[in-house]
Coordinates of C-alpha atoms in Angstrom, one line a residue:
X1 CA -45.7 -63.3 -13.9
X2 CA -44.5 -64.3 -17.4
X3 CA -41.7 -66.7 -18.3
X4 CA -40.3 -66.7 -21.9
X5 CA -38.0 -69.5 -23.0
X6 CA -35.4 -69.1 -25.7
X7 CA -33.2 -71.7 -27.4
X8 CA -29.6 -71.1 -28.5
X9 CA -27.9 -72.9 -31.4
X10 CA -26.3 -75.5 -29.1
X11 CA -29.6 -76.6 -27.6
X12 CA -31.3 -76.7 -31.0
X13 CA -28.5 -78.8 -32.5
X14 CA -28.5 -81.3 -29.6
X15 CA -32.2 -81.7 -30.0
X16 CA -31.7 -82.6 -33.7
X17 CA -33.6 -79.6 -35.0
X18 CA -32.7 -77.3 -37.9
X19 CA -30.6 -74.4 -36.7
X20 CA -31.8 -71.2 -38.5
X21 CA -29.1 -69.2 -40.3
X22 CA -29.6 -66.2 -38.0
X23 CA -29.3 -68.2 -34.8
X24 CA -25.8 -67.5 -33.5
X25 CA -23.6 -64.5 -32.6
X26 CA -24.3 -61.3 -34.4
X27 CA -21.7 -59.8 -36.8
X28 CA -19.1 -57.8 -35.1
X29 CA -19.8 -54.1 -34.8
X30 CA -17.2 -51.4 -34.3
X31 CA -18.7 -50.1 -31.1
X32 CA -18.9 -53.5 -29.4
X33 CA -16.8 -54.3 -26.4
X34 CA -18.5 -57.6 -25.7
X35 CA -17.7 -59.6 -22.5
X36 CA -18.2 -63.4 -22.4
X37 CA -19.9 -63.1 -19.0
X38 CA -22.9 -61.3 -20.6
X39 CA -23.1 -63.0 -24.0
X40 CA -24.5 -66.1 -25.8
X41 CA -25.9 -69.2 -24.1
X42 CA -28.0 -72.3 -24.9
X43 CA -31.2 -71.7 -22.9
X44 CA -32.8 -68.4 -22.1
X45 CA -35.3 -67.9 -19.2
X46 CA -36.7 -64.4 -19.2
X47 CA -38.7 -64.0 -16.0
X48 CA -40.8 -60.9 -15.6
X49 CA -43.3 -59.7 -13.0
X50 CA -44.7 -56.5 -11.5
X51 CA -43.4 -57.8 -8.1
X52 CA -39.7 -58.5 -7.4
X53 CA -40.7 -61.1 -4.7
X54 CA -42.5 -63.1 -7.4
X55 CA -39.5 -62.9 -9.7
X56 CA -37.1 -64.0 -6.9
X57 CA -39.2 -67.1 -6.2
X58 CA -39.8 -68.0 -9.8
X59 CA -36.0 -67.7 -10.6
X60 CA -35.2 -70.0 -7.7
X61 CA -37.8 -72.6 -8.6
X62 CA -36.8 -72.7 -12.2
X63 CA -33.0 -72.8 -11.6
X64 CA -33.5 -75.6 -9.1
X65 CA -35.1 -77.7 -11.9
X66 CA -32.2 -77.1 -14.3
X67 CA -29.3 -78.2 -12.0
X68 CA -29.3 -81.7 -13.5
X69 CA -28.5 -80.6 -17.0
X70 CA -27.4 -76.9 -17.1
X71 CA -25.2 -74.4 -15.4
X72 CA -25.9 -70.7 -15.1
X73 CA -23.9 -68.7 -17.7
X74 CA -25.2 -65.2 -16.8
X75 CA -28.0 -63.4 -15.0
X76 CA -29.1 -59.9 -16.0
X77 CA -31.6 -58.0 -13.8
X78 CA -33.5 -55.2 -15.3
X79 CA -36.5 -53.0 -14.4
X80 CA -39.0 -50.7 -16.0
X81 CA -41.5 -48.2 -14.5
X82 CA -42.9 -49.5 -11.2
X83 CA -46.4 -50.9 -11.6
X84 CA -48.9 -48.1 -11.0
X85 CA -46.3 -45.4 -10.9
X86 CA -47.3 -44.0 -14.4
X87 CA -50.5 -44.2 -16.4
X88 CA -50.9 -47.4 -18.6
X89 CA -49.3 -46.9 -22.0
X90 CA -46.7 -44.4 -20.9
X91 CA -43.4 -44.9 -22.7
X92 CA -40.5 -45.8 -20.3
X93 CA -37.6 -43.5 -19.6
X94 CA -34.1 -44.8 -19.6
X95 CA -31.4 -43.8 -17.2
X96 CA -30.3 -40.9 -19.4
X97 CA -33.7 -39.5 -18.7
X98 CA -34.9 -40.1 -22.3
X99 CA -38.3 -41.3 -23.2
X100 CA -37.2 -44.6 -24.8
X101 CA -39.2 -46.7 -27.3
X102 CA -41.7 -44.3 -28.8
X103 CA -41.7 -46.0 -32.3
X104 CA -42.5 -49.6 -32.0
X105 CA -44.5 -52.4 -33.7
X106 CA -47.9 -52.9 -32.1
X107 CA -48.8 -56.5 -31.3
X108 CA -51.8 -57.7 -33.3
X109 CA -51.3 -55.4 -36.2
X110 CA -50.5 -56.7 -39.8
X111 CA -47.0 -55.2 -39.5
X112 CA -46.3 -57.0 -36.3
X113 CA -47.7 -60.3 -37.6
X114 CA -45.4 -60.2 -40.7
X115 CA -42.3 -58.8 -39.1
X116 CA -42.2 -60.5 -35.7
X117 CA -43.7 -64.0 -36.1
X118 CA -42.1 -67.0 -38.0
X119 CA -44.5 -69.1 -40.0
X120 CA -42.6 -72.2 -41.0
X121 CA -40.7 -75.2 -39.5
X122 CA -40.5 -76.0 -35.8
X123 CA -40.5 -72.3 -35.0
X124 CA -43.8 -71.6 -36.7
X125 CA -45.7 -69.4 -34.3
X126 CA -42.5 -68.4 -32.6
X127 CA -40.0 -65.6 -33.1
X128 CA -36.4 -64.6 -32.3
X129 CA -35.0 -62.3 -29.7
X130 CA -31.7 -60.3 -29.7
X131 CA -30.5 -59.3 -26.3
X132 CA -27.9 -56.5 -25.9
X133 CA -26.5 -55.3 -22.6
X134 CA -25.5 -51.7 -23.2
X135 CA -23.4 -49.9 -20.6
X136 CA -24.3 -46.2 -20.2
X137 CA -21.7 -43.7 -19.0
X138 CA -23.8 -41.5 -16.8
X139 CA -20.9 -39.5 -15.4
X140 CA -19.9 -38.1 -18.7
X141 CA -23.5 -37.7 -19.8
X142 CA -24.0 -35.5 -16.7
X143 CA -21.4 -33.1 -18.1
X144 CA -23.5 -32.6 -21.3
X145 CA -25.9 -29.7 -21.4
X146 CA -29.5 -30.1 -22.3
X147 CA -29.3 -28.9 -26.0
X148 CA -26.4 -31.4 -26.5
X149 CA -28.4 -34.2 -25.0
X150 CA -31.4 -33.4 -27.2
X151 CA -29.2 -33.1 -30.4
X152 CA -27.6 -36.4 -29.8
X153 CA -31.0 -38.1 -29.4
X154 CA -33.0 -36.0 -31.8
X155 CA -35.9 -35.7 -29.3
X156 CA -36.9 -33.3 -26.5
X157 CA -36.1 -34.6 -23.1
X158 CA -39.3 -33.2 -21.6
X159 CA -41.8 -35.3 -23.5
X160 CA -39.9 -37.2 -26.2
X161 CA -41.2 -35.1 -29.1
X162 CA -38.9 -35.0 -32.1
X163 CA -37.0 -31.8 -32.4
X164 CA -39.3 -30.9 -35.3
X165 CA -42.5 -31.7 -33.4
X166 CA -44.5 -30.9 -30.3
X167 CA -45.8 -34.3 -29.1
X168 CA -44.0 -37.6 -28.5
X169 CA -45.7 -39.4 -31.3
X170 CA -45.3 -36.7 -33.9
X171 CA -43.5 -37.9 -37.1
X172 CA -39.9 -36.5 -37.3
X173 CA -39.3 -34.2 -40.2
X174 CA -35.7 -35.1 -41.3
X175 CA -35.8 -32.5 -44.1
X176 CA -36.4 -29.5 -41.8
X177 CA -33.6 -27.0 -41.6
X178 CA -32.6 -24.4 -39.1
X179 CA -32.5 -20.7 -40.2
X180 CA -28.8 -21.1 -41.1
X181 CA -29.4 -24.3 -43.1
X182 CA -28.4 -27.1 -40.8
X183 CA -30.8 -30.1 -40.2
X184 CA -33.0 -29.5 -37.2
X185 CA -32.6 -33.3 -36.4
X186 CA -28.9 -33.9 -37.0
X187 CA -27.8 -36.8 -39.2
X188 CA -25.8 -38.2 -36.3
X189 CA -28.8 -38.2 -33.9
X190 CA -30.0 -41.5 -32.6
X191 CA -33.5 -41.1 -34.0
X192 CA -32.2 -40.4 -37.5
X193 CA -29.7 -43.3 -37.5
X194 CA -32.3 -45.8 -36.1
X195 CA -34.9 -44.9 -38.8
X196 CA -34.7 -46.9 -42.1
X197 CA -36.4 -46.2 -45.4
X198 CA -36.9 -49.9 -45.7
X199 CA -40.1 -50.7 -43.8
X200 CA -39.0 -54.4 -43.4
X201 CA -36.2 -53.2 -41.1
X202 CA -38.3 -53.0 -38.0
X203 CA -38.8 -55.1 -34.9
X204 CA -40.6 -55.1 -31.6
X205 CA -38.3 -53.6 -29.0
X206 CA -38.6 -53.8 -25.2
X207 CA -35.9 -52.3 -23.0
X208 CA -35.1 -52.6 -19.3
X209 CA -32.9 -50.4 -17.2
X210 CA -30.2 -51.9 -15.0
X211 CA -28.4 -50.3 -12.1
X212 CA -25.7 -52.2 -10.3
X213 CA -24.6 -51.4 -6.7
X214 CA -21.6 -49.0 -6.6
X215 CA -18.3 -50.6 -5.8
X216 CA -16.0 -49.1 -3.1
X217 CA -13.4 -46.9 -4.8
X218 CA -15.0 -47.2 -8.2
X219 CA -17.7 -45.3 -10.1
X220 CA -20.8 -44.2 -8.4
X221 CA -22.9 -45.9 -11.0
X222 CA -22.7 -49.1 -13.1
X223 CA -25.8 -48.6 -15.1
X224 CA -27.3 -49.2 -18.5
X225 CA -29.9 -50.9 -20.6
X226 CA -30.9 -54.4 -21.4
X227 CA -32.3 -54.0 -24.9
X228 CA -34.4 -56.8 -26.4
X229 CA -35.6 -57.0 -30.0
X230 CA -38.1 -59.6 -31.3
X231 CA -38.2 -60.2 -35.1
X232 CA -38.6 -63.0 -37.6
X233 CA -35.0 -62.6 -38.9
X234 CA -32.3 -60.7 -36.9
X235 CA -29.9 -60.6 -39.9
X236 CA -32.4 -58.9 -42.1
X237 CA -34.1 -56.7 -39.5
X238 CA -31.8 -55.9 -36.5
X239 CA -28.4 -56.1 -38.1
X240 CA -28.8 -53.3 -40.7
X241 CA -30.1 -50.9 -38.1
X242 CA -27.4 -51.8 -35.6
X243 CA -24.8 -51.2 -38.3
X244 CA -26.1 -47.7 -39.0
X245 CA -26.0 -46.9 -35.3
X246 CA -22.4 -48.3 -35.1
X247 CA -21.3 -46.2 -38.0
X248 CA -22.6 -42.8 -37.0
X249 CA -24.7 -42.4 -33.8
X250 CA -23.5 -39.7 -31.4
X251 CA -25.0 -41.7 -28.5
X252 CA -22.0 -44.0 -29.0
X253 CA -20.0 -41.5 -27.0
X254 CA -21.9 -42.5 -23.9
X255 CA -23.1 -46.1 -24.6
X256 CA -21.1 -49.3 -25.1
X257 CA -22.6 -52.7 -25.9
X258 CA -20.9 -55.2 -23.5
X259 CA -23.2 -58.2 -23.9
X260 CA -25.0 -59.8 -26.9
X261 CA -27.0 -63.0 -27.5
X262 CA -29.5 -64.3 -30.0
X263 CA -32.2 -66.9 -29.2
X264 CA -35.0 -68.7 -31.0
X265 CA -38.3 -68.2 -29.1
X266 CA -40.5 -71.3 -29.7
X267 CA -44.3 -71.1 -29.9
X268 CA -46.4 -71.6 -26.8
X269 CA -48.3 -74.8 -26.1
X270 CA -51.7 -76.0 -25.3
X271 CA -52.7 -77.2 -21.8
X272 CA -51.0 -80.5 -21.2
X273 CA -48.2 -79.8 -23.7
X274 CA -44.8 -78.2 -23.1
X275 CA -42.8 -75.3 -24.6
X276 CA -40.5 -76.7 -27.2
X277 CA -42.6 -79.7 -28.2
X278 CA -42.3 -78.7 -31.9
X279 CA -38.5 -79.1 -31.5
X280 CA -38.6 -82.2 -29.3
X281 CA -41.9 -84.0 -30.1

């Protein structure tokens, strides 16, 4: 069981703390169709466990303790591979069937230390998180053939290898051409649009699938992804990548961001302390 706390701009301001310039709604993107019921907020509780019974109990206990000062704005439930169902270290698949999250910052490495963690002010030792709720149109995705799916992603569905490689973690070759001169990995593919030549435009991503119960008379699936990205500065790291995806990512034909929020994640605390003590001494 883990519980991660995040503070929105309203909470930080009420506590008398300095609100970082990046702490607030993201710039508008052309692909966004954001709904208030999935966006923003003052206090984040991200509760995760290998066991849904544990999650249910923890959610109830924590929400009971907030009733005196807060009201629930939204609840988003997500899941990853079931504990023990795949070997440790296996990259998750999303509900499009894609291996999702191959390229990621590795905790403890110099890159992660410099790009994820904040080193000054009340957030020293903490980070930020961007949460995006992305609806996935599985019914129209089902109509697409396998080559079309792989071209839109830039990776093979079987094992996540780039279209220019053999194994999942092979480095994509964006200069490779087909015999008739077209890029093997199309310019509009997700993997190409998500890759930046600026090494500072990276973050630690962690995604969760969601799958809501069908509604009588409606679609057979209300599914998608809860995408989370941790970084020191969302405006410098997340926003440029998201803008490139918004401008020319073929996956936009089947995905729609419907929720968005940004939170400051305070550092942890020693035994006897409390999370947020750097903001509220």
